[in-house]
Amino acid sequence: MTVDTVEKLLVDELKDLYSAENQITKALPKMAKAATTNELKTAFQTHLKETEGQIKRLDRVFEILDKPSGGKTCKGMQGLIEEGSETMQQTEGEVRDAALICAAQKVEHYEMAGYGSVRTWAQILGQKEIADLLQQTLDEEGQTDHKLTQLAGKINKQAQRHAA
């Protein structure tokens, strides 16, 4: 399919995000298990529940558009998750937690870029309900990124102390 309109671009990127979110639901339990601090475990478990809600929101968006959600694999997210998996195998203790936060923030920033774009395209196309649904997800991703930044302040110091 040639993507030659903003409508087609919106649907194509939404399918990419749908794939990304589904990949994240498989990665977050592994990240929570690999985390050594309870705060980070809890953050990943909480974000898993949010991600499941975000998928439901995307299902609603596809319903509004009367388009199927599947048919695309998000290769960018595949790469980020693969990189995070390698990080989990190569690190331990608080250093692993610091690395997991970094990997998770890369994912959040990737998602925020995608959701910001599709939200804007939905606005341009006059799709207010869709834009509002996408903004909710964008807000959640930003909040998660902020929580991870706060955790990093503490965990990075612990990782440094244990390494010294």
PDB file of C-alpha atoms in Angstrom:
ATOM      1  CA  MET A   1       0.000   0.000   0.000  1.00  0.00           C
ATOM      2  CA  THR A   2       1.275   3.423  -0.915  1.00  0.00           C
ATOM      3  CA  VAL A   3       0.983   5.916   1.929  1.00  0.00           C
ATOM      4  CA  ASP A   4       0.030   9.015  -0.025  1.00  0.00           C
ATOM      5  CA  THR A   5      -2.447  10.791   2.278  1.00  0.00           C
ATOM      6  CA  VAL A   6      -2.393  11.928   5.889  1.00  0.00           C
ATOM      7  CA  GLU A   7      -5.282   9.513   6.541  1.00  0.00           C
ATOM      8  CA  LYS A   8      -3.219   6.559   5.318  1.00  0.00           C
ATOM      9  CA  LEU A   9      -0.192   7.842   7.232  1.00  0.00           C
ATOM     10  CA  LEU A  10      -2.287   8.019  10.408  1.00  0.00           C
ATOM     11  CA  VAL A  11      -3.515   4.437  10.034  1.00  0.00           C
ATOM     12  CA  ASP A  12      -0.041   3.159   9.139  1.00  0.00           C
ATOM     13  CA  GLU A  13       1.574   4.776  12.184  1.00  0.00           C
ATOM     14  CA  LEU A  14      -1.286   3.649  14.445  1.00  0.00           C
ATOM     15  CA  LYS A  15      -0.637   0.055  13.329  1.00  0.00           C
ATOM     16  CA  ASP A  16       3.037   0.562  14.139  1.00  0.00           C
ATOM     17  CA  LEU A  17       2.160   1.838  17.617  1.00  0.00           C
ATOM     18  CA  TYR A  18      -0.288  -1.027  18.122  1.00  0.00           C
ATOM     19  CA  SER A  19       2.495  -3.502  17.366  1.00  0.00           C
ATOM     20  CA  ALA A  20       4.873  -1.578  19.640  1.00  0.00           C
ATOM     21  CA  GLU A  21       2.445  -1.628  22.582  1.00  0.00           C
ATOM     22  CA  ASN A  22       1.848  -5.361  22.188  1.00  0.00           C
ATOM     23  CA  GLN A  23       5.601  -6.002  22.138  1.00  0.00           C
ATOM     24  CA  ILE A  24       5.951  -3.903  25.300  1.00  0.00           C
ATOM     25  CA  THR A  25       3.367  -6.028  27.139  1.00  0.00           C
ATOM     26  CA  LYS A  26       5.656  -9.018  26.591  1.00  0.00           C
ATOM     27  CA  ALA A  27       8.830  -7.170  27.619  1.00  0.00           C
ATOM     28  CA  LEU A  28       7.621  -5.419  30.797  1.00  0.00           C
ATOM     29  CA  PRO A  29       7.129  -8.597  32.899  1.00  0.00           C
ATOM     30  CA  LYS A  30      10.696  -9.651  32.028  1.00  0.00           C
ATOM     31  CA  MET A  31      11.984  -6.205  32.974  1.00  0.00           C
ATOM     32  CA  ALA A  32      10.083  -6.292  36.273  1.00  0.00           C
ATOM     33  CA  LYS A  33      11.545  -9.712  37.050  1.00  0.00           C
ATOM     34  CA  ALA A  34      15.074  -8.522  36.207  1.00  0.00           C
ATOM     35  CA  ALA A  35      14.836  -5.368  38.348  1.00  0.00           C
ATOM     36  CA  THR A  36      16.437  -5.621  41.784  1.00  0.00           C
ATOM     37  CA  THR A  37      14.705  -2.691  43.509  1.00  0.00           C
ATOM     38  CA  ASN A  38      11.055  -2.981  44.517  1.00  0.00           C
ATOM     39  CA  GLU A  39      10.357   0.557  43.302  1.00  0.00           C
ATOM     40  CA  LEU A  40      11.494  -0.272  39.787  1.00  0.00           C
ATOM     41  CA  LYS A  41       9.639  -3.606  39.783  1.00  0.00           C
ATOM     42  CA  THR A  42       6.477  -1.766  40.805  1.00  0.00           C
ATOM     43  CA  ALA A  43       7.008   0.920  38.157  1.00  0.00           C
ATOM     44  CA  PHE A  44       7.252  -1.721  35.420  1.00  0.00           C
ATOM     45  CA  GLN A  45       4.205  -3.607  36.745  1.00  0.00           C
ATOM     46  CA  THR A  46       2.191  -0.381  36.903  1.00  0.00           C
ATOM     47  CA  HIS A  47       3.199   0.548  33.375  1.00  0.00           C
ATOM     48  CA  LEU A  48       2.153  -2.899  32.148  1.00  0.00           C
ATOM     49  CA  LYS A  49      -1.400  -2.185  33.360  1.00  0.00           C
ATOM     50  CA  GLU A  50      -1.267   1.250  31.681  1.00  0.00           C
ATOM     51  CA  THR A  51      -0.004  -0.312  28.444  1.00  0.00           C
ATOM     52  CA  GLU A  52      -2.896  -2.771  28.442  1.00  0.00           C
ATOM     53  CA  GLY A  53      -5.240   0.228  28.747  1.00  0.00           C
ATOM     54  CA  GLN A  54      -3.401   1.979  25.927  1.00  0.00           C
ATOM     55  CA  ILE A  55      -3.983  -1.046  23.680  1.00  0.00           C
ATOM     56  CA  LYS A  56      -7.703  -0.873  24.491  1.00  0.00           C
ATOM     57  CA  ARG A  57      -7.637   2.812  23.578  1.00  0.00           C
ATOM     58  CA  LEU A  58      -5.977   1.967  20.258  1.00  0.00           C
ATOM     59  CA  ASP A  59      -8.631  -0.710  19.670  1.00  0.00           C
ATOM     60  CA  ARG A  60     -11.234   2.044  20.092  1.00  0.00           C
ATOM     61  CA  VAL A  61      -9.345   4.287  17.639  1.00  0.00           C
ATOM     62  CA  PHE A  62      -9.314   1.522  15.014  1.00  0.00           C
ATOM     63  CA  GLU A  63     -13.016   0.929  15.664  1.00  0.00           C
ATOM     64  CA  ILE A  64     -13.753   4.624  15.039  1.00  0.00           C
ATOM     65  CA  LEU A  65     -11.683   4.539  11.843  1.00  0.00           C
ATOM     66  CA  ASP A  66     -13.282   1.224  10.812  1.00  0.00           C
ATOM     67  CA  LYS A  67      -9.801  -0.183  10.090  1.00  0.00           C
ATOM     68  CA  PRO A  68      -8.047  -3.365  11.248  1.00  0.00           C
ATOM     69  CA  SER A  69      -5.337  -2.937  13.895  1.00  0.00           C
ATOM     70  CA  GLY A  70      -2.942  -5.635  12.736  1.00  0.00           C
ATOM     71  CA  GLY A  71      -0.747  -6.240   9.774  1.00  0.00           C
ATOM     72  CA  LYS A  72       2.384  -4.368  10.755  1.00  0.00           C
ATOM     73  CA  THR A  73       5.390  -5.125  12.948  1.00  0.00           C
ATOM     74  CA  CYS A  74       7.093  -2.221  14.660  1.00  0.00           C
ATOM     75  CA  LYS A  75      10.743  -2.849  13.846  1.00  0.00           C
ATOM     76  CA  GLY A  76      11.887   0.137  15.899  1.00  0.00           C
ATOM     77  CA  MET A  77      10.374  -1.324  19.061  1.00  0.00           C
ATOM     78  CA  GLN A  78      11.777  -4.748  18.199  1.00  0.00           C
ATOM     79  CA  GLY A  79      15.238  -3.189  18.163  1.00  0.00           C
ATOM     80  CA  LEU A  80      14.739  -1.295  21.416  1.00  0.00           C
ATOM     81  CA  ILE A  81      13.459  -4.402  23.182  1.00  0.00           C
ATOM     82  CA  GLU A  82      16.297  -6.521  21.817  1.00  0.00           C
ATOM     83  CA  GLU A  83      18.802  -3.940  23.030  1.00  0.00           C
ATOM     84  CA  GLY A  84      17.139  -3.918  26.459  1.00  0.00           C
ATOM     85  CA  SER A  85      17.269  -7.701  26.609  1.00  0.00           C
ATOM     86  CA  GLU A  86      21.007  -7.665  25.892  1.00  0.00           C
ATOM     87  CA  THR A  87      21.432  -5.068  28.637  1.00  0.00           C
ATOM     88  CA  MET A  88      19.660  -7.328  31.143  1.00  0.00           C
ATOM     89  CA  GLN A  89      22.056 -10.169  30.321  1.00  0.00           C
ATOM     90  CA  GLN A  90      25.190  -8.013  30.561  1.00  0.00           C
ATOM     91  CA  THR A  91      24.485  -6.208  33.850  1.00  0.00           C
ATOM     92  CA  GLU A  92      23.656  -7.059  37.449  1.00  0.00           C
ATOM     93  CA  GLY A  93      22.406  -5.490  40.664  1.00  0.00           C
ATOM     94  CA  GLU A  94      21.811  -1.756  40.849  1.00  0.00           C
ATOM     95  CA  VAL A  95      23.788  -1.268  37.639  1.00  0.00           C
ATOM     96  CA  ARG A  96      21.196  -3.456  35.890  1.00  0.00           C
ATOM     97  CA  ASP A  97      18.442  -1.284  37.347  1.00  0.00           C
ATOM     98  CA  ALA A  98      20.155   1.855  36.035  1.00  0.00           C
ATOM     99  CA  ALA A  99      20.473   0.212  32.603  1.00  0.00           C
ATOM    100  CA  LEU A 100      16.828  -0.932  32.679  1.00  0.00           C
ATOM    101  CA  ILE A 101      15.690   2.616  33.360  1.00  0.00           C
ATOM    102  CA  CYS A 102      17.725   3.827  30.399  1.00  0.00           C
ATOM    103  CA  ALA A 103      16.211   1.129  28.154  1.00  0.00           C
ATOM    104  CA  ALA A 104      12.695   1.924  29.388  1.00  0.00           C
ATOM    105  CA  GLN A 105      13.167   5.644  28.787  1.00  0.00           C
ATOM    106  CA  LYS A 106      14.307   4.954  25.215  1.00  0.00           C
ATOM    107  CA  VAL A 107      11.022   3.092  24.728  1.00  0.00           C
ATOM    108  CA  GLU A 108       9.007   5.924  26.293  1.00  0.00           C
ATOM    109  CA  HIS A 109      10.640   8.556  24.103  1.00  0.00           C
ATOM    110  CA  TYR A 110      10.030   6.440  20.990  1.00  0.00           C
ATOM    111  CA  GLU A 111       6.365   6.109  21.935  1.00  0.00           C
ATOM    112  CA  MET A 112       5.979   9.799  22.753  1.00  0.00           C
ATOM    113  CA  ALA A 113       7.327  10.732  19.317  1.00  0.00           C
ATOM    114  CA  GLY A 114       4.842   8.404  17.626  1.00  0.00           C
ATOM    115  CA  TYR A 115       1.846   9.381  19.730  1.00  0.00           C
ATOM    116  CA  GLY A 116       2.590  13.081  19.342  1.00  0.00           C
ATOM    117  CA  SER A 117       2.570  12.714  15.569  1.00  0.00           C
ATOM    118  CA  VAL A 118      -0.611  10.633  15.305  1.00  0.00           C
ATOM    119  CA  ARG A 119      -2.414  12.921  17.736  1.00  0.00           C
ATOM    120  CA  THR A 120      -1.507  15.915  15.564  1.00  0.00           C
ATOM    121  CA  TRP A 121      -2.602  14.145  12.372  1.00  0.00           C
ATOM    122  CA  ALA A 122      -5.911  13.206  14.008  1.00  0.00           C
ATOM    123  CA  GLN A 123      -6.412  16.870  14.953  1.00  0.00           C
ATOM    124  CA  ILE A 124      -5.639  18.003  11.399  1.00  0.00           C
ATOM    125  CA  LEU A 125      -8.175  15.479  10.071  1.00  0.00           C
ATOM    126  CA  GLY A 126     -10.860  16.732  12.471  1.00  0.00           C
ATOM    127  CA  GLN A 127     -10.880  13.473  14.431  1.00  0.00           C
ATOM    128  CA  LYS A 128     -11.346  15.035  17.881  1.00  0.00           C
ATOM    129  CA  GLU A 129     -12.306  11.835  19.723  1.00  0.00           C
ATOM    130  CA  ILE A 130      -9.279  10.023  18.304  1.00  0.00           C
ATOM    131  CA  ALA A 131      -6.993  12.966  19.094  1.00  0.00           C
ATOM    132  CA  ASP A 132      -8.296  13.000  22.680  1.00  0.00           C
ATOM    133  CA  LEU A 133      -7.716   9.249  23.097  1.00  0.00           C
ATOM    134  CA  LEU A 134      -4.190   9.565  21.727  1.00  0.00           C
ATOM    135  CA  GLN A 135      -3.487  12.560  23.986  1.00  0.00           C
ATOM    136  CA  GLN A 136      -4.451  10.460  27.029  1.00  0.00           C
ATOM    137  CA  THR A 137      -1.843   7.895  26.046  1.00  0.00           C
ATOM    138  CA  LEU A 138       0.732  10.581  25.286  1.00  0.00           C
ATOM    139  CA  ASP A 139       0.134  12.034  28.767  1.00  0.00           C
ATOM    140  CA  GLU A 140       0.597   8.608  30.383  1.00  0.00           C
ATOM    141  CA  GLU A 141       3.833   8.011  28.500  1.00  0.00           C
ATOM    142  CA  GLY A 142       5.137  11.389  29.660  1.00  0.00           C
ATOM    143  CA  GLN A 143       4.195  10.609  33.259  1.00  0.00           C
ATOM    144  CA  THR A 144       5.960   7.254  33.062  1.00  0.00           C
ATOM    145  CA  ASP A 145       9.067   8.925  31.675  1.00  0.00           C
ATOM    146  CA  HIS A 146       8.964  11.434  34.546  1.00  0.00           C
ATOM    147  CA  LYS A 147       8.617   8.614  37.126  1.00  0.00           C
ATOM    148  CA  LEU A 148      11.569   6.808  35.568  1.00  0.00           C
ATOM    149  CA  THR A 149      13.652  10.000  35.727  1.00  0.00           C
ATOM    150  CA  GLN A 150      12.834  10.328  39.433  1.00  0.00           C
ATOM    151  CA  LEU A 151      13.770   6.686  40.067  1.00  0.00           C
ATOM    152  CA  ALA A 152      16.985   7.115  38.095  1.00  0.00           C
ATOM    153  CA  GLY A 153      18.091   9.906  40.443  1.00  0.00           C
ATOM    154  CA  LYS A 154      18.055   7.453  43.330  1.00  0.00           C
ATOM    155  CA  ILE A 155      19.042   4.231  41.552  1.00  0.00           C
ATOM    156  CA  ASN A 156      21.957   5.727  39.616  1.00  0.00           C
ATOM    157  CA  LYS A 157      23.492   6.918  42.910  1.00  0.00           C
ATOM    158  CA  GLN A 158      23.040   3.452  44.436  1.00  0.00           C
ATOM    159  CA  ALA A 159      24.634   1.849  41.388  1.00  0.00           C
ATOM    160  CA  GLN A 160      27.606   4.195  41.670  1.00  0.00           C
ATOM    161  CA  ARG A 161      28.053   3.527  45.388  1.00  0.00           C
ATOM    162  CA  HIS A 162      28.015  -0.239  44.885  1.00  0.00           C
ATOM    163  CA  ALA A 163      30.450  -0.014  42.002  1.00  0.00           C
ATOM    164  CA  ALA A 164      32.943   2.006  44.042  1.00  0.00           C
TER     165      ALA A 164
END
